[in-house]
Structure formats: structure tokens, C-alpha cells
Amino acid sequence: MAVPGKVAAFRLPPLPTVGEIIKLFRLKAQKQLSQNFLLDLRLTDKIVKQAGELKNAHVCEVGPGPGGITRSILSAGVEQLLLIEKDPRFIPGLQMLSEAAPGKVRIVHGDVLTYKMEKAFPKHLKKNWEDEPPDIHIIGNLPFSVSTPLIIKWLENVSKKDGPFIYGRTQMTLTFQKEVAERLTANPGSKQRSRLSIMSQHLCTVEKCFIIPGQAFVPKPEVDVAVVHFTPLVQPKIQQPFELVEKVVRSVFQFRRKYCFRGIETLFPESGRLKRTEQLMMTANVDPTLRPFQLSMSQFRNLCDMYRKMCDEDPGLFVYDYREELKQKKIKHSLKTVSQPEQTEEEDQL
């Protein structure tokens, strides 16, 4: 008997298990797509619980596959669930779930990297950036091959307040290889500290929730998996354009085992490189003998702020590409070495 004044919890009708769905539609994880299925509903429930209160929320699940996490999301009593699935083999099984939850599920057969997330949810859910996060969540057991490019894309969206973040500070609960999760959450001084650490932590509160052992997946991956929760910050810790921050951070970590001076050098053309590197490090108050992983967020902020100032004074500086300069040098060198024997050959013939 229902308790008076309480809305009855949504329950899915009896359905084939996820394992039976896999057999029924002859689904097989494809290694080239780095697919791994999670069949244990206790674990899928645990992942969904990390997202917070989902009752009457709007959720987008990325890469639902055979629908394990999908069931847990629906059981949490969501208002609407958008499923974005690239692999057409999974669509029939997801349609079965959609029919079991009438009016709650929308299935998109497409690639999340190109899908226009700014149109994914109703306009009335929008909140101001300074407000509490909207009642919108992104959840996904991401294939290893797509997880890093996807989180970088979404972090850029956070920085520009577009894509799924046009609605406000949309929260994300995602799975990553354990090693990637450690990079995302690494503190200064940790050997796991990397470009991902800075790019994610300067824009979001990043929490590593729990580890899922590899043997929980089918097929079993060679690594363990971690669940990570992201909440965009009201104010980024580095208040510069995403592209500038990424360029500085990428340059610093280019030679991660050497002094940070070595990586920062690559921000400048060969002509005047040493002088400008010293100038940047001095004005940013950064010790040139620190390793990249030892730098604090405030030191990265100083580097970005001072580099921005230098770019404003020299508009051509930001477009300078160290790798392109190296590439041109190699081409010139190879042309020289190719032309040298030809001259000798001509001389021999004469």
C-alpha cells in the first residue's frame, strides 16, 4: 500500500537481464572500440548514486551499450533520459528499455563528440552560472578510446559555457581508466600530475568516487576503472581563454621529467627564446628548476596571466608553434642531406 502524500517510486517492469539482452541480440564487445560491458546492477546502481539526487532530473547517458547503467538511471526516478549511442547493434535492446518506460527515454543514434548538446534539454531547465547546478546530469561508462578527447571537449565547453553547459553548471559522472582518473585528480607534487590535472581542476571540482576492478567488466580490460564526478566551478581558477591555458599547460608538460624552464621555452620562437623565457618566469614568480608536476595551480595561473600579457604586446606570439618550427627544421635538414649526394654524383660524372 502506497504511503499517503508520497509519489510512488518508478519501477521497471520485468525485463530480460543485461546478460540475456547480450545473448538475445548477439552483442559482442568490439576491441577496436574499447568496449567493456558492466553487467552487475549493484555496481551500476553505485555509479548512478554518485551523480546525486536524480528524482525528476533530466539525464544524458553517453554510450549506454547494452543498458546496464540505463536501468539504474531509470530506477532512480528520472523525468527524462537521453541516450546517445554510436553503435547501431545496441539500439534494439535500448528500444526495449524505452518501451518499458513510456515517455521517459529518447534514443539518439550518433556520436557524442559531434552531437549538439546545447539542444539536448528543455530551455526551462536553464540556470544562471552563479546558481546551484541545474537538474541536468551527464552519466557514462566511457570507452577508453574516447574518454580523454571527450572530457577535454567538455572542459572547453565548461570554459565557454556552451554545449551541455549552456544550461548552467551541469554535473558529470563518468568512468575512466584508473590511471586517467588519477591524472584528473592528482595534486601538486604527485607523479600523476599532468595536463589533464590542470585543465580539469582549474574549471571543475573533480572527485574520484570509487574503483571498479577490471574483472567486473565483460570482456575484462587489462586495467581497473574509476568513477569520477565533475562539478563546474563558479569562477575558474585561471581566468584566461581555454586555448591559451591549454597551450601554456601543454608546453610546460612537454618535458615532464625536466625542469619546467625547458617546456616553457617552447612557447617562444628561437630568436630571443632564452631572454623571453627568463622574463616570463621572473614576472610569474616561478622557480625555473621545479619539475612540471611540482607547480601549483596559482603558479600556472601566474604563467598564463603573464603569457597573455606578452601575447597582447606581441600579437604574433600566440600563433607561434614550436612543433611546426621543429618540423620545418627537419625538412630543411633532409633537403640538404638529399641534395648533397646528388652534387657529388654530378662531380663524379664530370
Coordinates of C-alpha atoms in Angstrom, one line a residue:
M1 CA 0.0 0.0 0.0
A2 CA 1.4 3.4 -1.0
V3 CA 2.2 5.9 1.8
P4 CA -0.2 8.9 1.7
G5 CA 1.4 12.1 0.3
K6 CA 4.4 10.2 -1.3
V7 CA 4.8 9.7 -5.1
A8 CA 5.4 6.0 -5.8
A9 CA 8.9 5.2 -7.0
F10 CA 9.3 4.3 -10.6
R11 CA 9.9 0.6 -11.2
L12 CA 10.8 -1.0 -14.5
P13 CA 8.5 -4.0 -15.4
P14 CA 10.1 -7.5 -15.6
L15 CA 12.7 -7.5 -18.3
P16 CA 15.4 -9.8 -19.6
T17 CA 18.7 -9.3 -17.7
V18 CA 21.5 -7.4 -19.4
G19 CA 23.3 -10.7 -19.9
E20 CA 20.2 -12.1 -21.7
I21 CA 19.9 -8.9 -23.8
I22 CA 23.5 -9.5 -24.9
K23 CA 22.7 -13.1 -25.9
L24 CA 19.4 -12.2 -27.4
F25 CA 20.8 -9.6 -29.8
R26 CA 24.2 -11.5 -30.2
L27 CA 26.1 -8.5 -28.9
K28 CA 29.9 -8.7 -28.6
A29 CA 32.2 -6.1 -27.2
Q30 CA 34.4 -4.8 -30.0
K31 CA 38.1 -4.4 -29.0
Q32 CA 38.8 -1.7 -31.6
L33 CA 36.1 0.5 -30.0
S34 CA 37.5 -0.4 -26.5
Q35 CA 34.0 -1.6 -25.4
N36 CA 33.6 -3.2 -22.0
F37 CA 30.1 -4.2 -20.6
L38 CA 29.2 -3.8 -16.9
L39 CA 26.6 -6.4 -16.0
D40 CA 26.4 -6.2 -12.2
L41 CA 23.4 -3.9 -11.4
R42 CA 24.7 -3.3 -7.9
L43 CA 27.7 -1.6 -9.5
T44 CA 25.6 0.3 -12.0
D45 CA 23.4 1.5 -9.1
K46 CA 26.5 2.6 -7.2
I47 CA 27.7 4.6 -10.2
V48 CA 24.3 6.3 -10.6
K49 CA 24.3 7.1 -6.8
Q50 CA 27.5 9.2 -7.3
A51 CA 25.5 11.6 -9.5
G52 CA 23.4 12.7 -6.6
E53 CA 19.6 13.1 -6.4
L54 CA 18.2 12.1 -9.8
K55 CA 14.5 12.1 -8.9
N56 CA 12.7 14.1 -11.6
A57 CA 16.0 15.1 -13.2
H58 CA 17.0 15.2 -16.8
V59 CA 19.9 12.8 -17.6
C60 CA 22.0 12.2 -20.7
E61 CA 23.8 8.8 -20.7
V62 CA 26.7 8.6 -23.1
G63 CA 27.4 5.2 -24.7
P64 CA 24.7 3.1 -22.9
G65 CA 25.7 -0.1 -24.7
P66 CA 23.5 -3.0 -23.6
G67 CA 21.8 -0.7 -21.0
G68 CA 23.1 -1.7 -17.5
I69 CA 23.6 1.8 -16.3
T70 CA 20.4 2.9 -18.2
R71 CA 18.3 0.6 -15.9
S72 CA 19.8 2.1 -12.8
I73 CA 19.2 5.6 -14.0
L74 CA 15.5 4.8 -14.8
S75 CA 15.1 3.2 -11.4
A76 CA 16.3 6.4 -9.8
G77 CA 13.1 8.1 -11.0
V78 CA 14.4 10.5 -13.6
E79 CA 12.0 12.7 -15.6
Q80 CA 13.7 12.3 -18.9
L81 CA 16.6 10.1 -20.1
L82 CA 18.5 10.9 -23.3
L83 CA 20.7 8.0 -24.6
I84 CA 23.4 8.8 -27.2
E85 CA 24.7 5.5 -28.7
K86 CA 27.1 5.3 -31.7
D87 CA 27.0 1.5 -32.2
P88 CA 23.8 0.5 -34.1
R89 CA 23.9 -3.0 -32.6
F90 CA 22.8 -1.7 -29.2
I91 CA 19.7 0.3 -30.5
P92 CA 17.2 -2.6 -30.4
G93 CA 18.0 -3.5 -26.8
L94 CA 17.7 0.2 -25.8
Q95 CA 14.4 0.4 -27.6
M96 CA 13.2 -2.5 -25.4
L97 CA 14.1 -0.4 -22.3
S98 CA 12.4 2.7 -23.9
E99 CA 9.1 0.7 -24.3
A100 CA 9.3 -0.4 -20.7
A101 CA 9.5 3.2 -19.5
P102 CA 6.9 5.0 -21.8
G103 CA 7.6 8.7 -22.4
K104 CA 10.9 8.7 -20.4
V105 CA 13.5 7.7 -22.9
R106 CA 14.8 9.3 -26.1
I107 CA 17.4 7.4 -28.1
V108 CA 19.9 9.2 -30.4
H109 CA 21.9 7.0 -32.8
G110 CA 25.1 9.2 -33.2
D111 CA 28.5 10.3 -31.9
V112 CA 28.6 12.3 -28.7
L113 CA 31.7 14.1 -30.0
T114 CA 29.6 15.8 -32.7
Y115 CA 26.1 15.8 -31.1
K116 CA 24.8 19.3 -30.4
M117 CA 24.3 19.1 -26.6
E118 CA 23.1 22.6 -26.4
K119 CA 19.7 21.4 -27.7
A120 CA 19.6 18.2 -25.6
F121 CA 17.4 19.5 -22.8
P122 CA 14.3 21.8 -22.3
K123 CA 15.0 25.5 -22.1
H124 CA 13.2 26.0 -18.9
L125 CA 15.9 24.0 -17.1
K126 CA 18.5 26.7 -17.6
K127 CA 20.0 28.3 -14.6
N128 CA 22.4 31.2 -14.1
W129 CA 26.1 30.1 -13.8
E130 CA 26.3 31.5 -10.3
D131 CA 23.3 29.5 -9.2
E132 CA 23.2 25.9 -7.9
P133 CA 23.8 23.3 -10.8
P134 CA 20.7 22.7 -12.9
D135 CA 18.7 19.5 -12.6
I136 CA 20.7 18.0 -15.5
H137 CA 23.3 15.3 -15.3
I138 CA 25.7 13.6 -17.7
I139 CA 26.5 9.9 -16.9
G140 CA 28.5 7.4 -18.9
N141 CA 30.7 4.4 -18.8
L142 CA 33.0 5.8 -21.5
P143 CA 35.0 3.6 -23.9
F144 CA 38.7 4.1 -23.1
S145 CA 39.5 5.4 -26.6
V146 CA 37.1 8.3 -26.4
S147 CA 37.2 9.3 -22.7
T148 CA 40.2 11.7 -22.9
P149 CA 39.2 13.6 -26.1
L150 CA 35.6 13.8 -24.8
I151 CA 36.5 15.2 -21.3
I152 CA 38.8 17.8 -23.0
K153 CA 35.9 18.8 -25.3
W154 CA 33.6 19.1 -22.4
L155 CA 36.1 21.1 -20.3
E156 CA 36.4 23.5 -23.2
N157 CA 32.5 23.7 -23.2
V158 CA 32.7 24.5 -19.4
S159 CA 35.2 27.3 -20.1
K160 CA 33.0 28.8 -22.8
K161 CA 29.7 28.0 -21.1
D162 CA 28.3 26.3 -24.2
G163 CA 27.4 22.7 -25.2
P164 CA 25.7 21.0 -22.2
F165 CA 26.9 23.9 -20.0
I166 CA 24.6 26.4 -21.7
Y167 CA 22.1 25.3 -19.1
G168 CA 24.4 26.1 -16.2
R169 CA 27.0 24.1 -14.2
T170 CA 25.8 20.7 -15.4
Q171 CA 27.4 17.9 -13.4
M172 CA 29.1 14.8 -14.9
T173 CA 29.7 11.3 -13.5
L174 CA 32.0 9.3 -15.8
T175 CA 34.2 6.3 -15.9
F176 CA 37.9 6.4 -16.9
Q177 CA 40.8 4.1 -16.8
K178 CA 42.2 4.2 -13.2
E179 CA 45.4 5.8 -14.5
V180 CA 43.5 8.6 -16.3
A181 CA 41.3 9.2 -13.2
E182 CA 44.5 9.5 -11.1
R183 CA 45.7 12.2 -13.5
L184 CA 42.4 14.0 -13.4
T185 CA 42.5 14.2 -9.6
A186 CA 46.3 14.4 -8.9
N187 CA 47.6 17.1 -6.5
P188 CA 50.8 19.2 -7.0
G189 CA 53.9 17.0 -6.3
S190 CA 52.2 13.8 -7.4
K191 CA 53.9 11.9 -10.2
Q192 CA 50.4 11.6 -11.8
R193 CA 50.1 15.4 -12.1
S194 CA 49.6 16.2 -15.8
R195 CA 48.0 18.4 -18.3
L196 CA 44.7 16.7 -17.5
S197 CA 45.0 17.6 -13.8
I198 CA 45.4 21.3 -14.5
M199 CA 42.8 21.6 -17.3
S200 CA 40.1 19.8 -15.2
Q201 CA 40.9 21.2 -11.8
H202 CA 41.0 24.8 -12.8
L203 CA 37.5 24.5 -14.2
C204 CA 35.8 21.9 -12.0
T205 CA 35.7 20.3 -8.6
V206 CA 36.9 16.8 -9.5
E207 CA 36.3 13.8 -7.2
K208 CA 37.5 10.3 -7.7
C209 CA 34.5 8.3 -6.2
F210 CA 35.5 4.7 -6.2
I211 CA 37.4 2.0 -8.2
I212 CA 35.7 -0.8 -10.2
P213 CA 38.0 -3.8 -10.6
G214 CA 38.6 -4.9 -14.2
Q215 CA 37.1 -8.3 -13.6
A216 CA 33.7 -6.7 -13.1
F217 CA 33.6 -6.0 -16.9
V218 CA 32.9 -8.2 -19.8
P219 CA 35.3 -8.7 -21.5
K220 CA 37.8 -8.0 -18.7
P221 CA 40.0 -5.0 -19.5
E222 CA 43.7 -5.1 -18.5
V223 CA 43.2 -2.2 -16.2
D224 CA 40.9 -1.2 -13.4
V225 CA 38.3 1.6 -13.9
A226 CA 37.5 4.6 -11.7
V227 CA 34.3 6.7 -11.4
V228 CA 34.9 10.4 -11.4
H229 CA 32.4 13.2 -10.6
F230 CA 32.8 16.7 -12.0
T231 CA 31.0 19.9 -10.9
P232 CA 32.0 23.1 -12.8
L233 CA 33.3 25.9 -10.6
V234 CA 31.5 29.3 -10.5
Q235 CA 34.9 31.0 -11.1
P236 CA 37.7 29.2 -13.0
K237 CA 41.0 29.2 -11.1
I238 CA 42.7 30.5 -14.2
Q239 CA 40.7 33.3 -15.8
Q240 CA 42.1 33.1 -19.4
P241 CA 40.7 31.7 -22.6
F242 CA 40.7 27.9 -22.8
E243 CA 43.1 27.8 -25.8
L244 CA 45.7 29.9 -24.1
V245 CA 45.6 27.9 -20.8
E246 CA 45.9 24.7 -22.8
K247 CA 48.8 25.9 -24.8
V248 CA 50.7 27.0 -21.7
V249 CA 49.9 23.8 -19.8
R250 CA 50.8 21.6 -22.7
S251 CA 54.1 23.3 -23.2
V252 CA 55.0 23.0 -19.5
F253 CA 54.3 19.3 -19.5
Q254 CA 56.0 18.7 -22.9
F255 CA 59.2 17.7 -21.0
R256 CA 57.7 16.5 -17.8
R257 CA 60.9 14.9 -16.3
K258 CA 63.0 18.0 -16.9
Y259 CA 62.9 21.4 -15.3
C260 CA 59.8 23.4 -16.1
F261 CA 62.1 26.0 -17.8
R262 CA 62.6 23.5 -20.7
G263 CA 58.9 23.2 -21.5
I264 CA 58.2 26.9 -21.1
E265 CA 60.9 27.7 -23.6
T266 CA 58.8 26.1 -26.3
L267 CA 56.3 29.0 -26.1
F268 CA 58.7 31.3 -27.8
P269 CA 60.4 31.4 -31.2
E270 CA 64.1 30.5 -31.4
S271 CA 65.1 34.2 -31.8
G272 CA 65.0 35.7 -28.3
R273 CA 63.8 32.4 -26.7
L274 CA 66.1 32.4 -23.7
K275 CA 65.5 36.1 -22.8
R276 CA 61.7 35.8 -23.1
T277 CA 61.6 32.6 -21.1
E278 CA 63.5 34.2 -18.3
Q279 CA 61.2 37.3 -18.4
L280 CA 58.1 35.1 -18.2
M281 CA 59.4 33.0 -15.3
M282 CA 60.6 36.0 -13.4
T283 CA 57.3 38.0 -13.8
A284 CA 55.3 34.9 -13.0
N285 CA 57.5 34.3 -9.9
V286 CA 58.1 30.6 -10.8
D287 CA 61.3 28.8 -9.9
P288 CA 62.8 27.5 -13.2
T289 CA 64.3 24.4 -11.5
L290 CA 60.9 23.0 -10.5
R291 CA 59.6 19.9 -12.4
P292 CA 56.2 20.4 -14.2
F293 CA 54.3 18.2 -11.7
Q294 CA 55.6 20.3 -8.8
L295 CA 53.9 23.5 -10.0
S296 CA 50.8 24.7 -8.0
M297 CA 47.6 26.0 -9.6
S298 CA 48.5 29.6 -8.6
Q299 CA 51.9 29.2 -10.4
F300 CA 50.1 28.0 -13.6
R301 CA 47.7 31.0 -13.2
N302 CA 50.6 33.4 -13.0
L303 CA 52.3 31.8 -16.1
C304 CA 49.0 32.1 -18.1
D305 CA 48.4 35.7 -17.0
M306 CA 51.9 36.8 -17.8
Y307 CA 52.0 34.9 -21.1
R308 CA 48.7 36.6 -22.0
K309 CA 50.3 40.0 -21.3
M310 CA 53.2 39.1 -23.6
C311 CA 50.8 38.0 -26.3
D312 CA 48.9 41.3 -26.1
E313 CA 52.2 43.1 -26.6
D314 CA 53.2 40.8 -29.5
P315 CA 50.1 39.6 -31.3
G316 CA 52.1 37.1 -33.4
L317 CA 53.3 35.3 -30.4
F318 CA 50.2 33.2 -29.6
V319 CA 50.1 31.6 -33.1
Y320 CA 53.8 30.5 -32.8
D321 CA 54.0 26.7 -32.9
Y322 CA 57.2 25.1 -31.6
R323 CA 56.5 21.7 -33.2
E324 CA 55.9 23.4 -36.6
E325 CA 59.3 25.1 -36.2
L326 CA 60.9 21.8 -35.5
K327 CA 59.2 20.2 -38.5
Q328 CA 60.4 23.0 -40.8
K329 CA 64.0 22.5 -39.5
K330 CA 63.8 18.7 -40.2
I331 CA 62.5 19.4 -43.7
K332 CA 65.4 21.8 -44.4
H333 CA 67.9 19.3 -42.9
S334 CA 66.6 16.4 -45.0
L335 CA 66.6 18.5 -48.2
K336 CA 70.3 19.4 -47.5
T337 CA 71.3 15.8 -47.0
V338 CA 69.4 14.7 -50.1
S339 CA 70.9 17.4 -52.3
Q340 CA 74.5 16.8 -51.1
P341 CA 75.0 13.3 -52.7
E342 CA 73.4 14.5 -56.0
Q343 CA 76.1 17.2 -56.3
T344 CA 78.8 14.6 -55.6
E345 CA 77.4 12.3 -58.2
E346 CA 77.4 15.2 -60.8
E347 CA 81.0 15.9 -59.9
D348 CA 81.9 12.2 -60.3
Q349 CA 80.3 12.2 -63.8
L350 CA 82.2 15.3 -64.9

